[in-house]
Coordinates of C-alpha atoms in Angstrom, one line a residue:
Chain N
M73 CA 27.9 -1.9 41.4
S74 CA 25.1 0.6 41.9
G75 CA 27.3 3.3 40.2
N76 CA 27.6 1.0 37.2
R77 CA 23.9 0.4 37.1
A78 CA 23.3 4.2 37.2
L79 CA 25.7 4.7 34.3
L80 CA 24.0 1.9 32.4
F81 CA 20.6 3.5 33.0
I82 CA 21.8 6.9 31.9
F83 CA 23.4 5.4 28.8
Q84 CA 20.2 3.5 27.9
T85 CA 18.0 6.6 28.5
L86 CA 20.3 8.6 26.2
L87 CA 20.1 5.8 23.6
N88 CA 16.3 5.8 23.8
L89 CA 16.2 9.5 23.5
K90 CA 18.4 9.4 20.5
R91 CA 16.2 7.0 18.5
P92 CA 13.1 9.0 18.0
A93 CA 15.2 12.2 17.5
T94 CA 16.6 10.8 14.3
L95 CA 13.4 11.0 12.4
T96 CA 12.3 14.2 14.1
S97 CA 15.7 15.8 13.2
I98 CA 15.1 15.0 9.5
F99 CA 11.9 17.0 9.5
Q100 CA 13.4 19.8 11.7
D101 CA 16.4 20.2 9.4
A102 CA 14.1 20.3 6.4
S103 CA 12.0 23.0 8.0
R104 CA 15.2 25.1 8.4
G105 CA 16.0 24.7 4.7
N106 CA 18.4 21.7 4.9
E107 CA 16.6 19.1 2.9
A108 CA 19.5 16.6 2.3
A109 CA 18.3 14.2 5.0
F110 CA 14.7 14.6 3.9
N111 CA 15.6 13.7 0.3
A112 CA 17.3 10.6 1.6
F113 CA 14.2 9.8 3.6
L114 CA 12.1 10.4 0.4
K115 CA 14.2 8.0 -1.6
T116 CA 14.2 5.2 1.0
T117 CA 10.5 5.5 1.6
W118 CA 9.9 5.4 -2.1
E119 CA 12.0 2.3 -2.5
E120 CA 10.0 0.7 0.3
L121 CA 6.6 1.8 -1.0
A122 CA 7.1 1.5 -4.7
P123 CA 6.4 -2.2 -5.0
P124 CA 3.1 -2.3 -3.0
L125 CA 1.9 1.0 -4.5
T126 CA 2.7 -0.3 -8.0
A127 CA 1.0 -3.5 -7.2
L128 CA -2.0 -1.5 -6.0
V129 CA -2.2 1.1 -8.7
G130 CA -0.7 -0.6 -11.8
P131 CA 1.3 1.9 -13.9
P132 CA 4.5 2.9 -12.0
K133 CA 4.1 6.5 -13.1
E134 CA 0.8 6.7 -11.4
A135 CA 2.2 5.0 -8.3
R136 CA 4.9 7.7 -8.1
E137 CA 2.5 10.5 -8.6
L138 CA 0.3 9.1 -5.8
F139 CA 3.4 8.8 -3.6
L140 CA 4.3 12.4 -4.3
Y141 CA 0.8 13.5 -3.3
G142 CA 1.2 11.6 0.0
I143 CA 4.7 13.2 0.5
S144 CA 3.3 16.7 0.0
I145 CA 0.7 16.1 2.8
L146 CA 3.5 14.6 5.0
W147 CA 5.7 17.6 4.3
E148 CA 3.0 20.0 5.3
Q149 CA 2.3 18.2 8.6
L150 CA 5.7 17.0 9.7
V151 CA 8.0 19.6 8.2
V152 CA 6.0 22.8 8.2
H153 CA 3.8 22.2 11.2
Q154 CA 6.5 20.1 13.0
R155 CA 4.0 17.5 14.2
M156 CA 5.3 14.4 15.8
A157 CA 6.1 11.7 13.2
P158 CA 4.0 8.6 13.5
Q159 CA 5.6 5.3 14.7
N160 CA 5.9 4.0 11.2
P161 CA 5.8 6.9 8.7
S162 CA 6.0 4.8 5.6
A163 CA 3.1 2.5 6.7
Y164 CA 1.0 5.7 7.4
L165 CA 2.0 7.1 4.1
F166 CA 0.9 4.0 2.3
V167 CA -2.6 4.3 3.9
V168 CA -2.8 7.9 2.9
C169 CA -1.8 7.1 -0.7
K170 CA -4.2 4.1 -0.8
N171 CA -7.1 6.3 0.3
E172 CA -6.3 8.9 -2.2
W173 CA -6.1 6.3 -4.9
L174 CA -9.5 4.8 -3.8
S175 CA -11.0 8.3 -3.8
R176 CA -9.7 9.0 -7.4
K177 CA -10.9 5.6 -8.5
K178 CA -14.3 6.2 -7.1
Q179 CA -14.6 9.5 -9.0
A180 CA -13.3 7.9 -12.2
T181 CA -15.8 5.0 -11.8
Q182 CA -18.6 7.5 -11.5
G183 CA -17.4 9.2 -14.7
Q184 CA -17.1 5.8 -16.3
L185 CA -20.7 4.9 -15.3
V186 CA -21.9 8.1 -16.9
Y187 CA -20.0 7.2 -20.1
D188 CA -21.1 3.6 -20.1
S189 CA -24.7 4.4 -19.6
V190 CA -24.5 6.7 -22.6
Q191 CA -23.2 3.8 -24.6
F192 CA -25.8 1.3 -23.6
D193 CA -29.1 3.2 -23.4
H194 CA -29.1 6.5 -25.2
Q195 CA -32.6 7.6 -24.2
T196 CA -32.5 7.0 -20.5
S197 CA -28.8 7.6 -20.1
D198 CA -28.9 11.0 -21.6
L199 CA -31.1 12.0 -18.7
L200 CA -28.9 10.1 -16.2
S201 CA -25.6 11.4 -17.5
S202 CA -26.8 15.0 -17.6
E203 CA -28.0 14.6 -14.1
E204 CA -24.7 13.2 -13.0
L205 CA -22.7 15.7 -14.9
H206 CA -24.8 18.5 -13.5
S207 CA -24.2 17.2 -10.0
K208 CA -20.5 17.1 -10.6
E209 CA -20.5 20.6 -12.1
A210 CA -22.6 21.9 -9.3
Q211 CA -20.2 20.4 -6.8
Q212 CA -17.3 22.1 -8.5
Q213 CA -19.1 25.4 -8.6
E214 CA -20.0 25.1 -5.0
M215 CA -16.3 24.5 -4.1
E216 CA -15.3 27.5 -6.1
A217 CA -17.9 29.7 -4.5
L218 CA -16.8 28.6 -1.0
L219 CA -13.2 29.2 -1.9
K220 CA -14.0 32.8 -2.9
E221 CA -16.0 33.3 0.3
G222 CA -13.2 31.7 2.3
I223 CA -10.6 34.0 0.8
A224 CA -12.8 37.0 1.4
Q225 CA -13.0 36.0 5.1
C226 CA -9.2 35.7 5.4
S227 CA -7.2 38.1 7.6
D228 CA -5.2 40.9 6.0
K229 CA -2.0 39.0 6.6
C230 CA -3.3 36.0 4.8
K231 CA -4.5 38.1 2.0
Q232 CA -1.1 39.7 1.7
I233 CA 0.5 36.2 1.4
I234 CA -2.0 35.2 -1.2
E235 CA -1.4 38.3 -3.3
L236 CA 2.4 38.5 -3.1
H237 CA 3.3 34.8 -2.9
L238 CA 0.6 33.0 -4.8
V239 CA -0.6 35.6 -7.3
Q240 CA 2.7 37.5 -7.9
G241 CA 4.9 34.5 -7.4
R242 CA 7.3 36.1 -4.9
K243 CA 9.3 33.7 -2.8
L244 CA 8.6 33.5 0.9
K245 CA 12.3 33.9 1.7
S246 CA 12.2 37.4 0.2
L247 CA 8.9 38.3 1.9
W248 CA 9.2 37.5 5.6
K249 CA 11.0 40.7 6.7
E250 CA 8.9 42.9 4.4
L251 CA 5.7 41.5 5.9
G252 CA 7.0 41.8 9.5
Y253 CA 7.5 38.1 10.4
E254 CA 10.2 37.0 12.8
S255 CA 11.7 34.5 10.5
Y256 CA 11.3 32.6 7.3
Q257 CA 9.9 29.6 9.2
A258 CA 7.3 31.9 10.8
I259 CA 6.0 33.0 7.4
V260 CA 5.9 29.4 6.1
Q261 CA 3.8 28.5 9.2
A262 CA 1.6 31.5 8.6
K263 CA 1.0 30.4 5.0
Y264 CA -0.1 27.0 6.0
N265 CA -2.2 28.2 8.9
C266 CA -4.1 30.4 6.4
K267 CA -4.5 27.4 4.2
K268 CA -5.8 25.3 7.1
R269 CA -8.3 28.0 8.1
L270 CA -9.5 28.2 4.4
S271 CA -9.8 24.4 4.2
N272 CA -11.8 24.4 7.5
Y273 CA -14.1 27.2 6.2
I274 CA -14.9 25.2 3.0
F275 CA -15.5 22.0 4.9
T276 CA -17.7 23.5 7.6
N277 CA -19.8 25.6 5.2
S278 CA -20.2 22.8 2.6
R279 CA -21.6 20.6 5.4
K280 CA -24.0 23.4 6.5
R281 CA -25.3 23.8 3.0
K282 CA -25.9 20.1 2.6
R283 CA -28.0 19.8 5.7
Chain D
M190 CA -16.8 20.1 15.8
N191 CA -17.8 16.6 16.4
Q192 CA -15.6 13.6 17.2
D193 CA -15.6 12.3 13.7
S194 CA -14.4 15.6 12.2
Q195 CA -11.7 15.7 14.8
L196 CA -10.7 12.1 14.0
I197 CA -10.5 13.0 10.3
Q198 CA -8.4 16.0 11.1
R199 CA -6.1 13.9 13.2
Y200 CA -5.8 11.4 10.3
Y201 CA -4.6 14.2 7.9
R202 CA -2.2 15.4 10.6
F203 CA -0.5 12.0 10.7
E204 CA -1.5 11.8 14.4
L205 CA -3.3 8.4 14.5
S206 CA -1.6 5.5 16.2
E207 CA -1.4 2.2 14.3
E208 CA -4.5 0.9 16.0
E209 CA -6.5 4.1 15.4
L210 CA -5.4 4.1 11.8
A211 CA -6.5 0.5 11.3
A212 CA -9.9 1.4 13.0
F213 CA -10.2 4.4 10.7
Q214 CA -9.6 2.3 7.6
K215 CA -12.2 -0.2 8.8
R216 CA -14.8 2.5 9.3
L217 CA -14.0 4.0 6.0
A218 CA -14.8 0.7 4.3
T219 CA -17.9 -0.1 6.3
D220 CA -19.6 3.2 7.5
T221 CA -21.1 5.1 4.6
E222 CA -21.9 8.2 6.6
F223 CA -18.3 8.4 7.8
S224 CA -16.9 7.8 4.4
T225 CA -19.0 10.6 3.0
L226 CA -17.7 12.9 5.7
V227 CA -14.2 11.9 4.9
A228 CA -14.8 12.6 1.2
Q229 CA -16.2 16.1 2.1
Y230 CA -13.2 16.8 4.2
H231 CA -10.9 15.5 1.5
Q232 CA -12.6 17.7 -1.1
S233 CA -12.2 20.8 1.1
Q234 CA -8.5 20.0 1.7
K235 CA -7.9 19.5 -1.9
T236 CA -9.6 22.7 -3.0
A237 CA -7.4 24.7 -0.5
H238 CA -4.3 22.6 -1.3
D239 CA -4.7 23.3 -5.1
F240 CA -5.3 27.0 -4.4
Y241 CA -2.2 27.3 -2.1
Q242 CA 0.2 25.7 -4.6
S243 CA 2.9 28.3 -5.1
A244 CA 5.7 28.2 -7.7
E245 CA 8.0 27.2 -4.9
D246 CA 5.8 24.2 -4.0
T247 CA 5.7 23.1 -7.6
D248 CA 9.5 23.5 -7.9
R249 CA 10.0 21.4 -4.8
Q250 CA 7.7 18.7 -6.1
K251 CA 9.5 18.7 -9.4
R252 CA 12.8 18.2 -7.5
W253 CA 11.3 15.3 -5.6
E254 CA 10.0 13.7 -8.8
K255 CA 13.5 14.0 -10.4
S256 CA 15.2 12.5 -7.4
L257 CA 12.8 9.5 -7.5
E258 CA 13.5 9.1 -11.2
N259 CA 17.1 8.3 -10.3
S260 CA 16.3 5.9 -7.5
P261 CA 16.6 2.2 -8.0
S262 CA 12.8 1.7 -7.8
H263 CA 12.6 3.6 -11.0
S264 CA 13.6 0.2 -12.6
L265 CA 10.0 -0.8 -11.9
E266 CA 9.1 1.2 -14.9
Q267 CA 11.2 -0.8 -17.2
P268 CA 9.4 -3.6 -19.0
K269 CA 9.4 -6.8 -17.1
N270 CA 12.1 -9.2 -18.2
I271 CA 10.3 -12.3 -19.1
F272 CA 13.6 -14.1 -19.4
S273 CA 14.6 -13.8 -15.7
W274 CA 16.9 -16.5 -14.4
Q275 CA 14.2 -18.0 -12.2
R276 CA 11.9 -18.4 -15.2
I277 CA 14.7 -19.9 -17.3
A278 CA 15.8 -22.2 -14.5
A279 CA 12.1 -23.3 -13.9
S280 CA 11.6 -23.8 -17.7
I281 CA 14.8 -25.9 -18.0
L282 CA 13.8 -28.0 -15.0
F283 CA 10.3 -28.4 -16.3
L284 CA 11.5 -29.3 -19.8
I285 CA 14.1 -31.8 -18.4
G286 CA 11.3 -33.3 -16.2
V287 CA 8.9 -33.6 -19.1
G288 CA 11.6 -34.7 -21.5
M289 CA 12.9 -37.4 -19.2
L290 CA 9.5 -38.9 -18.5
P291 CA 9.2 -41.0 -21.7
F292 CA 12.6 -42.5 -21.0
L293 CA 11.8 -43.3 -17.3
L294 CA 8.3 -44.6 -17.7
S295 CA 6.3 -46.5 -20.2
D296 CA 3.5 -44.8 -22.1
H297 CA 1.0 -46.5 -19.8
E298 CA 2.9 -45.2 -16.7
T299 CA 3.1 -41.7 -18.1
H300 CA -0.6 -41.6 -18.7
N301 CA -1.2 -42.9 -15.2
L302 CA 1.2 -40.5 -13.6
Q303 CA -0.6 -37.6 -15.3
D304 CA -3.9 -39.0 -14.0
L305 CA -2.4 -39.2 -10.6
L306 CA -1.2 -35.6 -10.8
A307 CA -4.6 -34.4 -11.8
E308 CA -6.0 -36.4 -8.9
A309 CA -3.5 -34.9 -6.5
K310 CA -4.4 -31.4 -7.7
A311 CA -8.1 -32.1 -7.2
L312 CA -7.4 -33.3 -3.7
Q313 CA -5.4 -30.2 -2.7
P314 CA -7.0 -28.3 0.1
Q315 CA -8.9 -25.1 -0.4
E316 CA -6.6 -22.6 1.3
E317 CA -8.2 -20.0 3.4
W318 CA -6.7 -16.8 4.6
S319 CA -7.0 -17.0 8.4
T320 CA -6.2 -13.3 8.5
L321 CA -9.6 -12.6 7.0
R322 CA -11.5 -15.0 9.1
G323 CA -13.7 -14.2 12.1
A324 CA -14.1 -10.8 13.7
P325 CA -11.6 -8.5 12.0
S326 CA -9.0 -7.0 14.3
D327 CA -7.5 -4.7 11.7
N328 CA -4.0 -3.4 11.6
L329 CA -1.7 -2.3 8.9
E330 CA -0.3 -5.8 8.2
Q331 CA -3.8 -7.2 8.0
A332 CA -4.7 -4.6 5.5
L333 CA -1.6 -5.6 3.5
M334 CA -2.6 -9.2 3.7
A335 CA -6.1 -8.4 2.6
D336 CA -4.7 -6.6 -0.4
A337 CA -2.4 -9.5 -1.2
H338 CA -5.4 -11.8 -0.8
A339 CA -7.4 -9.8 -3.4
L340 CA -4.5 -9.9 -5.8
Y341 CA -4.1 -13.7 -5.2
Q342 CA -7.8 -14.2 -5.8
S343 CA -7.6 -12.3 -9.1
E344 CA -4.6 -14.5 -10.0
D345 CA -2.2 -11.6 -10.1
Y346 CA 0.5 -13.6 -8.4
S347 CA 3.4 -11.3 -9.2
A348 CA 1.7 -8.4 -7.6
A349 CA 0.6 -10.6 -4.6
L350 CA 4.2 -11.7 -4.2
Q351 CA 5.4 -8.1 -4.0
L352 CA 3.0 -7.4 -1.1
L353 CA 3.7 -10.8 0.7
N354 CA 7.4 -10.1 0.5
K355 CA 6.8 -7.1 2.8
V356 CA 5.7 -9.3 5.7
N357 CA 8.7 -9.8 8.0
D358 CA 9.5 -12.9 10.0
T359 CA 8.4 -11.4 13.3
S360 CA 4.9 -10.7 12.1
A361 CA 1.9 -12.7 13.3
Y362 CA 1.0 -13.3 9.6
Y363 CA 4.5 -14.5 8.6
S364 CA 3.5 -18.2 8.3
E365 CA 0.5 -17.4 6.3
A366 CA 2.5 -15.1 4.1
I367 CA 5.0 -17.9 3.5
L368 CA 2.2 -20.3 2.6
F369 CA 0.7 -18.0 0.1
T370 CA 4.1 -16.9 -1.3
A371 CA 4.8 -20.6 -2.0
L372 CA 1.3 -21.0 -3.5
C373 CA 1.9 -18.0 -5.8
H374 CA 5.1 -19.7 -7.1
F375 CA 3.1 -23.0 -7.4
H376 CA 0.4 -21.4 -9.5
Q377 CA 3.0 -19.6 -11.6
N378 CA 4.6 -23.0 -12.2
D379 CA 7.8 -21.6 -10.8
H380 CA 9.0 -24.9 -9.4
T381 CA 12.5 -23.7 -8.6
A382 CA 11.3 -20.7 -6.5
F383 CA 8.7 -23.0 -4.8
L384 CA 11.2 -25.7 -3.9
S385 CA 13.8 -23.3 -2.8
L386 CA 11.4 -21.5 -0.5
T387 CA 9.9 -24.6 1.0
E388 CA 13.2 -26.6 1.3
N389 CA 14.5 -24.8 4.4
L390 CA 11.7 -23.2 6.2
D391 CA 12.7 -21.2 9.2
A392 CA 11.6 -21.8 12.7
N393 CA 9.0 -19.0 12.6
V394 CA 6.8 -20.9 10.2
S395 CA 4.1 -22.8 12.0
P396 CA 4.1 -26.6 11.9
V397 CA 0.6 -26.6 10.4
I398 CA 1.7 -24.5 7.5
E399 CA 4.9 -26.6 7.1
K400 CA 2.8 -29.7 6.7
R401 CA 0.5 -28.0 4.1
L402 CA 3.5 -26.9 2.2
L403 CA 4.8 -30.5 2.3
W404 CA 1.7 -31.6 0.5
Y405 CA 2.3 -29.1 -2.3
R406 CA 6.0 -30.2 -2.5
G407 CA 4.7 -33.7 -3.2
I408 CA 2.6 -32.4 -6.1
V409 CA 5.5 -30.4 -7.5
Y410 CA 7.7 -33.5 -7.3
L411 CA 5.0 -35.5 -9.2
E412 CA 4.9 -32.8 -11.7
L413 CA 8.6 -32.9 -12.2
G414 CA 8.4 -36.7 -12.5
E415 CA 10.5 -37.2 -9.3
T416 CA 8.2 -40.0 -8.0
E417 CA 10.7 -41.2 -5.3
K418 CA 10.6 -37.8 -3.6
A419 CA 6.9 -37.5 -4.1
R420 CA 6.4 -40.9 -2.5
A421 CA 8.6 -40.0 0.5
I422 CA 6.5 -36.9 1.1
F423 CA 3.1 -38.7 0.9
K424 CA 4.5 -41.4 3.2
Q425 CA 5.5 -38.7 5.7
L426 CA 2.1 -37.1 5.5
T427 CA 0.3 -40.5 5.9
D428 CA 2.5 -41.4 8.9
Q429 CA 1.6 -38.1 10.6
D430 CA -1.8 -37.7 12.3
I431 CA -3.0 -34.7 10.3
S432 CA -5.9 -33.9 8.0
M433 CA -3.9 -34.4 4.9
G434 CA -2.9 -38.0 6.0
S435 CA -5.8 -39.8 4.4
K436 CA -5.3 -37.9 1.1
G437 CA -1.6 -38.6 1.3
H438 CA -2.4 -42.3 1.8
Q439 CA -4.7 -42.3 -1.1
L440 CA -2.1 -40.8 -3.4
L441 CA 0.5 -43.2 -2.0
Q442 CA -1.6 -46.2 -2.9
R443 CA -2.2 -44.9 -6.4
L444 CA 1.5 -44.3 -6.8
K445 CA 2.4 -47.8 -5.7
A446 CA -0.2 -49.2 -8.2
I447 CA 1.4 -47.2 -11.0
E448 CA 4.9 -48.4 -10.2
K449 CA 4.0 -52.1 -9.9

């Protein structure tokens, strides 16, 4: 009897171990270049999220574009960095897409306000719109300046990836040996680590300047 | 790096638990300082993201886009078929109901029945979304319900239905989702869908919601001219000790007076 229980326990444990591995294996396979399972995941998730996203956004094309933005973030985190998948990836993805949509909507509304004010009151709005536009332009210029500074601060390896992969357009698969990486995955990781450091540099310094 | 910055980074890394994500969303909506910080982080991420887009990344995204174009959800982009079978069935039922009324009732009775219907609609309860009441204990489903509520309030019933359909029968909000799904059908005048949904409610729907839906069934039957069924429902509501009982009794009396 106790032997049967032990077998049952082992069986259940194996079963439980198997469950989370399914989702993890999708992302692991994709990181090794086998994207078949990921593509199936992409389609199922889209089928699940298309109705609420379309309901939220309106035009289905915009909903799909938003979804693809969310997927590119998910790809970077779960496939490239191999982070643990959340309990419910599609629900998480929905929130990410929704926040992105809200952020775009906010920016668009600001633009619209500028436009509307020009329509209604020419005299005051000229001043207002130019102020607003100036602030937007200034923000863009600040980001560009920080990007340049951030790139200048990059390590030599990061600069090599930027030059050969991003500027010259060479594929990472043809570069990893040449640049002395252990594997293709290693150079992909390196690329995204450089990106992360750049993003952190921009964030930290933009905050410092605003204080 | 402070705790908020770490929290934002964890959000972008898909590391937040469902509870943490719900709390994150709540703060984003209520805490201006936090939402500014998130916007700054987002802007930095986006600047780096755009810069790091390689030809390979663009190709991959094009492949994804193409594969989604072939998926069944692509049909969402086709224009809505206004002649769906539910609409046709509802229209036929409605036309039969309206067409039969003059034969079933005298002019005076028809007029009274319409008065009664207007009275019944005026008596209908103001439905509240309990998910939005009291101290919010946000989670993803509650966020979904809140979005559905906003769509319902703006009378975009089709879009609200799409969200409400996502609430599964084990959810704490299932009963409420059923109530508002039925109300969307009710407001769309889709009597067929309304009756089919409320006819055989499953055991997960709370008795309170079940009784509220019964009230609306009565109204729908009145609208369809099926006074027998409407009377049976208002009688049932009157016999039960619930808040709708007195209103049901009121309608029942009026119905009796019309039929005399």
